[in-house]
Coordinates of C-alpha atoms and ligand atoms in Angstrom, one line a residue:
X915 CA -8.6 -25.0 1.4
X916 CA -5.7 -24.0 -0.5
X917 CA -4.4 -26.9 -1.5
X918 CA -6.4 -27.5 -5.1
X919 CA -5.2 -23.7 -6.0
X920 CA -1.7 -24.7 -5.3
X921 CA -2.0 -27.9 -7.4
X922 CA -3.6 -25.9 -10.0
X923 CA -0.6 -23.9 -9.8
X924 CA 2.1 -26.5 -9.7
X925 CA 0.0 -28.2 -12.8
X926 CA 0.6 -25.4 -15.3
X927 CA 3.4 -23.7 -17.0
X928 CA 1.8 -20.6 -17.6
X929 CA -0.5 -18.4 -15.5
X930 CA -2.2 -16.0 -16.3
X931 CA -3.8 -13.6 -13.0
X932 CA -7.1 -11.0 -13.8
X933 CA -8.0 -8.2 -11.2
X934 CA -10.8 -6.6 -11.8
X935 CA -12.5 -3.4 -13.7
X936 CA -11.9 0.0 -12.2
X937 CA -9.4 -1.5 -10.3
X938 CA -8.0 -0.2 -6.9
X939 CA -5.0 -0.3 -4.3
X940 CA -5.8 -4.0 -3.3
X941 CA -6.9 -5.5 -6.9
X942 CA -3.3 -3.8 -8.6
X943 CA -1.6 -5.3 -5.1
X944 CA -3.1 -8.5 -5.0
X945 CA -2.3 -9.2 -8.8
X946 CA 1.2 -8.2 -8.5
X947 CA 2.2 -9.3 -5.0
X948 CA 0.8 -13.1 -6.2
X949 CA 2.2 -12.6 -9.4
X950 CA 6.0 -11.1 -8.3
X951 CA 5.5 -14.4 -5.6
X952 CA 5.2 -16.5 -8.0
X953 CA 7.6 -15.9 -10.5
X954 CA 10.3 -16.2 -7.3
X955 CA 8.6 -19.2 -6.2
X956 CA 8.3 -20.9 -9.4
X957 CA 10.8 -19.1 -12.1
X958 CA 10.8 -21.9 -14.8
X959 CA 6.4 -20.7 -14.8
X960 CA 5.7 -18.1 -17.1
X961 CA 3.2 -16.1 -15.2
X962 CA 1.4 -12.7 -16.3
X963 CA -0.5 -10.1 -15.3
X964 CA -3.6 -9.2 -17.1
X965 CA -6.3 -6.1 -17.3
X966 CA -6.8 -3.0 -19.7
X967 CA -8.6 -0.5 -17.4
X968 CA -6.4 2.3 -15.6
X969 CA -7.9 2.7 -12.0
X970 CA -6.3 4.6 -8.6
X971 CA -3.0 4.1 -7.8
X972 CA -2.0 2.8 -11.0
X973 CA 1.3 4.5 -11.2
X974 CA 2.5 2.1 -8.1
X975 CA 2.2 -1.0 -10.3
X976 CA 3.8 -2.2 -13.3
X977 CA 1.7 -1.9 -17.0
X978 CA -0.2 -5.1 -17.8
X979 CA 1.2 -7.9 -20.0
X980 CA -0.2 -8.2 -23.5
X981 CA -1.4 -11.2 -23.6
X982 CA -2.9 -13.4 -26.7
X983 CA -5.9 -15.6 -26.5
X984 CA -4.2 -18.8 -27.6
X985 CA -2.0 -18.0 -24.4
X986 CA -4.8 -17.1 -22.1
X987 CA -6.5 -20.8 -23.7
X988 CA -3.1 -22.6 -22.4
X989 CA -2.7 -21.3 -18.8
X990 CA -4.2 -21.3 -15.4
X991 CA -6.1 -18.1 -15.3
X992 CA -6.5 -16.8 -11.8
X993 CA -8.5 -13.9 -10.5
X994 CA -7.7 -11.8 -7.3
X995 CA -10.6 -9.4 -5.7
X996 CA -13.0 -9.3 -8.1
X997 CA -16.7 -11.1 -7.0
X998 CA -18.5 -11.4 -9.7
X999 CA -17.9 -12.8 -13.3
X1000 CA -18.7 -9.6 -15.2
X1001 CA -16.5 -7.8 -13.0
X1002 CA -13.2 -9.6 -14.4
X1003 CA -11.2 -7.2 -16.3
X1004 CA -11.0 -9.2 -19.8
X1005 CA -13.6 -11.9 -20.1
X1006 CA -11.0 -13.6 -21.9
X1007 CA -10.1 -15.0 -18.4
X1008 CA -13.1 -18.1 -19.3
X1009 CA -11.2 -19.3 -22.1
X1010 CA -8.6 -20.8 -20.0
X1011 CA -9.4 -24.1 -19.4
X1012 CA -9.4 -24.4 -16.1
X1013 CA -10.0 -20.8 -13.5
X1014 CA -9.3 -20.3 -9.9
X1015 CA -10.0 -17.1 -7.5
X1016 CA -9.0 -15.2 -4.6
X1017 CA -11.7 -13.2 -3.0
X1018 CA -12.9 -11.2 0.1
X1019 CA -15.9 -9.8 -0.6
X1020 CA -19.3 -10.8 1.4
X1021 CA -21.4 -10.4 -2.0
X1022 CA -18.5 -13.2 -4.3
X1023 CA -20.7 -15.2 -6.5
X1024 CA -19.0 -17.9 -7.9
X1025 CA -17.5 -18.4 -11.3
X1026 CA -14.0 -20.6 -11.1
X1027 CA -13.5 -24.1 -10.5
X1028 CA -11.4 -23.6 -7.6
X1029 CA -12.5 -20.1 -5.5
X1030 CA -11.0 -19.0 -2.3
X1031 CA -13.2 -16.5 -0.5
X1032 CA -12.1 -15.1 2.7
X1033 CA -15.2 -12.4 3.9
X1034 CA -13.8 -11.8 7.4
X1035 CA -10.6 -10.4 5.3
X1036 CA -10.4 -7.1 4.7
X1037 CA -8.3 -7.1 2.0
X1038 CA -7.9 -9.5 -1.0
X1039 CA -4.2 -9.3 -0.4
X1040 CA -4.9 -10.6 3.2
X1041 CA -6.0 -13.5 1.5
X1042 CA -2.8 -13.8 -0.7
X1043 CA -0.7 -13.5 2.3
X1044 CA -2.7 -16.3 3.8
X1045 CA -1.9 -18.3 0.6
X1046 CA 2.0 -17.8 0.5
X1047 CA 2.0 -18.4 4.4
X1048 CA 0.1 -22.2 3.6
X1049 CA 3.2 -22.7 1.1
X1050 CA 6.5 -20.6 3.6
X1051 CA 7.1 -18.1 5.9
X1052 CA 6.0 -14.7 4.3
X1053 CA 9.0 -12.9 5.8
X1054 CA 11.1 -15.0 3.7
X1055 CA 9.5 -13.9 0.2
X1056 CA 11.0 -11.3 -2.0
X1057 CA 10.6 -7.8 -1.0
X1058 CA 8.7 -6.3 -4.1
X1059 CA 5.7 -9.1 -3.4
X1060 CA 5.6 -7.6 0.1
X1061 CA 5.5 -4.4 -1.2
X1062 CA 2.7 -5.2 -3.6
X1063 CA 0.4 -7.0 -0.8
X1064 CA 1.0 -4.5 1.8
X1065 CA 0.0 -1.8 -0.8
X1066 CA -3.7 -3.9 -1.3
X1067 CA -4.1 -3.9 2.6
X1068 CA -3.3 -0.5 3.1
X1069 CA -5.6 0.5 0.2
X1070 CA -9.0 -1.6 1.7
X1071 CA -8.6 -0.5 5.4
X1072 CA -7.4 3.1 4.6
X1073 CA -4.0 2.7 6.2
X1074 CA -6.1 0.1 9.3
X1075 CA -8.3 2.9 10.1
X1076 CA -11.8 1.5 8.9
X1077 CA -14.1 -1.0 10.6
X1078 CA -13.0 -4.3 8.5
X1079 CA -9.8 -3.8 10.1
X1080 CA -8.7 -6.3 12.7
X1081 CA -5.8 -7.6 14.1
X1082 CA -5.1 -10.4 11.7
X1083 CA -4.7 -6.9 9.0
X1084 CA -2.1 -5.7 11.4
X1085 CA -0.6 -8.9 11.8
X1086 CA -0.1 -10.1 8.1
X1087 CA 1.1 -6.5 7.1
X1088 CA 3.5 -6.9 9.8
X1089 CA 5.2 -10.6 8.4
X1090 CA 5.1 -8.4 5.3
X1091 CA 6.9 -5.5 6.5
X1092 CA 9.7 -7.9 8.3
X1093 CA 10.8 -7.7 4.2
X1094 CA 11.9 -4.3 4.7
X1095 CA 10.6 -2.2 2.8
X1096 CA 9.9 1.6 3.6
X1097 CA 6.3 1.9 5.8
X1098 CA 6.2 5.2 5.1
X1099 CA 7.6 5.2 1.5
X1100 CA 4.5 2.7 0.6
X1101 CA 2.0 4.7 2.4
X1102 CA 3.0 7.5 0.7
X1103 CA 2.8 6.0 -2.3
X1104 CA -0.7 4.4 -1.8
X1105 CA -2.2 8.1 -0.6
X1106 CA -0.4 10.6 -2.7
X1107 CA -2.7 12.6 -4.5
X1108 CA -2.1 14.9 -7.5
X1109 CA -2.8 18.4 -6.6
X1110 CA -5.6 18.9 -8.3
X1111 CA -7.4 16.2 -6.3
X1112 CA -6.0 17.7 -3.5
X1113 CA -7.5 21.2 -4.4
X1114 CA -11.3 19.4 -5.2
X1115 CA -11.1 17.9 -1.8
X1116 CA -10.5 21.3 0.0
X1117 CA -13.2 22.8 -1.9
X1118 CA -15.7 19.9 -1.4
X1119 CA -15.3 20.4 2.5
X1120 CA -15.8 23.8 2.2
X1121 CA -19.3 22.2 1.4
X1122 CA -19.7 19.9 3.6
X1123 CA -22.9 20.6 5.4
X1124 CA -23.3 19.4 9.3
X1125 CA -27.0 19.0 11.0
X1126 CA -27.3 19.5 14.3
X1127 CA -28.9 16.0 14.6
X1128 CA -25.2 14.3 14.4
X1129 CA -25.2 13.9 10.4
X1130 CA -23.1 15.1 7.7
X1131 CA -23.3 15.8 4.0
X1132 CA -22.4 17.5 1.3
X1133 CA -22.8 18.1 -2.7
X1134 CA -20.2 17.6 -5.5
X1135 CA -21.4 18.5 -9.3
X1136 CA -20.5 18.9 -12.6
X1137 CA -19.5 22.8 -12.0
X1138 CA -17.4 21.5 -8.5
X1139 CA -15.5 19.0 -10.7
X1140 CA -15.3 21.1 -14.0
X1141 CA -13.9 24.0 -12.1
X1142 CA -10.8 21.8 -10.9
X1143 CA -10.3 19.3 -14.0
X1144 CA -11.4 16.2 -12.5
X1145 CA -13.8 13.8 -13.6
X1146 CA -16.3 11.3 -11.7
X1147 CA -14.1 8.5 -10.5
X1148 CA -11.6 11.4 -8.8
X1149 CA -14.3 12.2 -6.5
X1150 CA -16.2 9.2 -5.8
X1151 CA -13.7 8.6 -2.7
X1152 CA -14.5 12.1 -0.9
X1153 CA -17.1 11.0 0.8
X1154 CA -14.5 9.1 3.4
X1155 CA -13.5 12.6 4.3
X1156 CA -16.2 12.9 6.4
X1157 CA -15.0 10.0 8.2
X1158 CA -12.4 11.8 10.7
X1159 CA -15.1 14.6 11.5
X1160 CA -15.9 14.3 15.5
X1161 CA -19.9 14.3 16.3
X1162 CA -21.4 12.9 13.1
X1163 CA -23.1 9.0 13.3
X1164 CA -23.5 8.8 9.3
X1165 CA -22.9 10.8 6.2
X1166 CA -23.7 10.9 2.7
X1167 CA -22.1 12.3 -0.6
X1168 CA -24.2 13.1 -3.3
X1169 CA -22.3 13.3 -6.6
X1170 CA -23.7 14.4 -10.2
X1171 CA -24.1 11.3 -12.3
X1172 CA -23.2 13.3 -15.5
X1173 CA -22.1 10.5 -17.3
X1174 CA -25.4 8.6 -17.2
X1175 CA -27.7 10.8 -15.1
X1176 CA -27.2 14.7 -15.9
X1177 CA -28.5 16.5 -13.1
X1178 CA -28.7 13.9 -10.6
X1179 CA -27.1 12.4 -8.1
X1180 CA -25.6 8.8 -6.3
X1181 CA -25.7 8.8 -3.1
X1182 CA -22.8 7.4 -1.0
X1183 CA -24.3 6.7 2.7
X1184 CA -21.9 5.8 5.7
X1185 CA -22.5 5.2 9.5
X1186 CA -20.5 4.5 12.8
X1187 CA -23.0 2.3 14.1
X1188 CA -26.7 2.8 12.5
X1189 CA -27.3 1.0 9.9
X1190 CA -28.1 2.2 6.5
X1191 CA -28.4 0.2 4.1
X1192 CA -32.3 -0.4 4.2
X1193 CA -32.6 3.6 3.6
X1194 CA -30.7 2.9 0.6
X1195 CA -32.7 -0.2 -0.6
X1196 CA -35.8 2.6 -0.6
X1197 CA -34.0 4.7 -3.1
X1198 CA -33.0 1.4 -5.0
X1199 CA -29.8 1.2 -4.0
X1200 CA -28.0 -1.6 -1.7
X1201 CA -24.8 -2.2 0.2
X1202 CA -23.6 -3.3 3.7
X1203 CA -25.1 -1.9 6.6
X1204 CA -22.5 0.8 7.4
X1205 CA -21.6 1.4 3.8
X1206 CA -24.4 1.9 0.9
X1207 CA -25.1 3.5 -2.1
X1208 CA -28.0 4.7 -4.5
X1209 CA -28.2 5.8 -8.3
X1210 CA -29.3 9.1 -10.1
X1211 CA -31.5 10.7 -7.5
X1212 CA -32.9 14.0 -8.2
X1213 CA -31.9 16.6 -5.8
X1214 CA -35.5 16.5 -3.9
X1215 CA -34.9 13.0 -3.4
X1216 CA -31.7 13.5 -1.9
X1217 CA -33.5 15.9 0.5
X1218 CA -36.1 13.0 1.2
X1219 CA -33.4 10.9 1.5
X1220 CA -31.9 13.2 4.3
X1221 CA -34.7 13.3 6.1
X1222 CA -35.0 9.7 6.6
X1223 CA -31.3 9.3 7.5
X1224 CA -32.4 12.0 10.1
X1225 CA -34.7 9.4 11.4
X1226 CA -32.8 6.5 11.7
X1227 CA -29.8 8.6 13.7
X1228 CA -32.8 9.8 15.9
X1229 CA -33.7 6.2 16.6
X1230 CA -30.3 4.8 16.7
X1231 CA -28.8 7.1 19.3
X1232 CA -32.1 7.4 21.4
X1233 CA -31.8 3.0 21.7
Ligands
MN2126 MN1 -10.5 -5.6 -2.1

């Protein structure tokens, strides 16, 4: 399974490894944990790290290399956590002539010659730990690649708190940790938030609306995030702080599409145990069954839409 990636590997000089756009915790952690691995495993490799887009956490991780396309042409290009083609930060990732990937999500479509997909992982850097464990121990690997991959686990199960995360996330992050690096340093690092984040988040659940039929929600506009200085992608996260609020089964944030959509709103819908994903399908959205989204609703949508989630908690906890 991972044996044509590592021959891949072992066949090139230089590698070249794409996250993908927008990228978070585990796309920065994944890159540079396999990349930082790599150069220890193989020094005389010249291996880079590729990707223009600025995304959360980016201050943990190192800038990107520059990178030309003759250089991209001659290497192995590799992507981590990124399921679709389009969704590779720099399409110049397909001039390489020969591609491999390491994925987790359910939805990967593929795209490389030689593609790793691990759904049941939570994390894309799961995946790489999986990798380096098929070639040594991972206890034994330099302490800045453990750093990185632990970062990309913490960042996909919210520090092992969300429902992808199992055992085998615990139990990779803890042959990472053996490294020694700081737990608390690194989470710390992964959760920090500028104060002004910090400030919009306090605001936003002063918003947050609570039915009595078990579901949560709440509003964040253009005014909400113009008043505190923060733009669209700050805010698309607040809806998981609903997530540690006792007697809700779902929850939605609706969030001003300002960008695209003045005036309207996408929807972010999450559950304990109903599922909602078919709700979202009728406002022509998608997602997994605990975790879906929908585009540019106008607000009396989003009440319609309420009403319907009110239904399907109704059914779900009367089964
Ligand atoms: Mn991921």
């Amino acid at each position: 399974m991972f044996s044509q990636i590592r021959d891949c590997i072992e066949s090139y000089d230089t590698i070249t490894i794409f996250r993908h756009i927008k990228p978070d915790g585990d796309a920065y952690g994944s890159q540079f944990g396999l990349a930082t691995y790599l150069k220890y495993r193989y020094p005389n490799k010249k291996i880079y790290c590729v990707g223009s887009n600025e995304g959360r956490n980016a201050g943990l991780f190192p800038e990107a290399d520059v990178v030309s396309d003759e250089l991209i042409a001659s290497s192995l290009a590799i992507s981590v956590d990124t399921s679709t083609k389009d969704r590779v930060d720099d399409q110049r990732m397909f001039l390489a002539k020969k591609t491999c990937k390491f994925d987790h999500h359910d939805s990967s479509e593929p795209y490389a010659d030689h593609e790793v997909v691990f759904p049941k992982q939570s994390s894309c850097a799961e995946v790489i730990v999986k990798f380096i464990e098929s070639i040594e121990p991972v206890e034994n690997i330099p302490v800045q690649a453990a750093t990185y991959l632990y970062a990309g686990i913490i960042s996909d199960t919210q520090d092992f708190s969300i429902t992808t995360a199992n055992y085998e996330s615990l139990e990779l992050a803890g042959k990472l940790a053996r490294t020694g690096f700081s737990l608390s340093e690194v989470h710390y690092l992964v959760n920090r938030q500028p104060a002004k984040i910090f400030q919009v988040t306090s605001a936003f659940r002063a918003r947050m609306q609570f039915t009595d039929n078990h579901i949560g929600y709440g509003y964040c506009d253009k005014a909400l995030m113009d008043e505190y200085g923060v733009e669209y992608t700050d805010c698309k996260d607040l809806v998981n702080q609903f997530g540690i609020v006792g007697d809700i089964e779902a929850w939605v944030l609706f969030i001003e599409d300002y960008l695209e959509h003045p005036g309207e709103f996408n929807a972010s819908l999450r559950s304990r145990g109903c599922i909602v994903n078919k709700i979202a399908s009728r406002y022509g959205g998608g997602g997994h069954k605990q975790a879906a989204g929908t585009k540019a609703m106008p607000m009396e949508k989003t009440k319609e839409l309420l009403k319907e989630l009110d239904a399907e908690v109704t059914r779900y906890l009367s089964k």
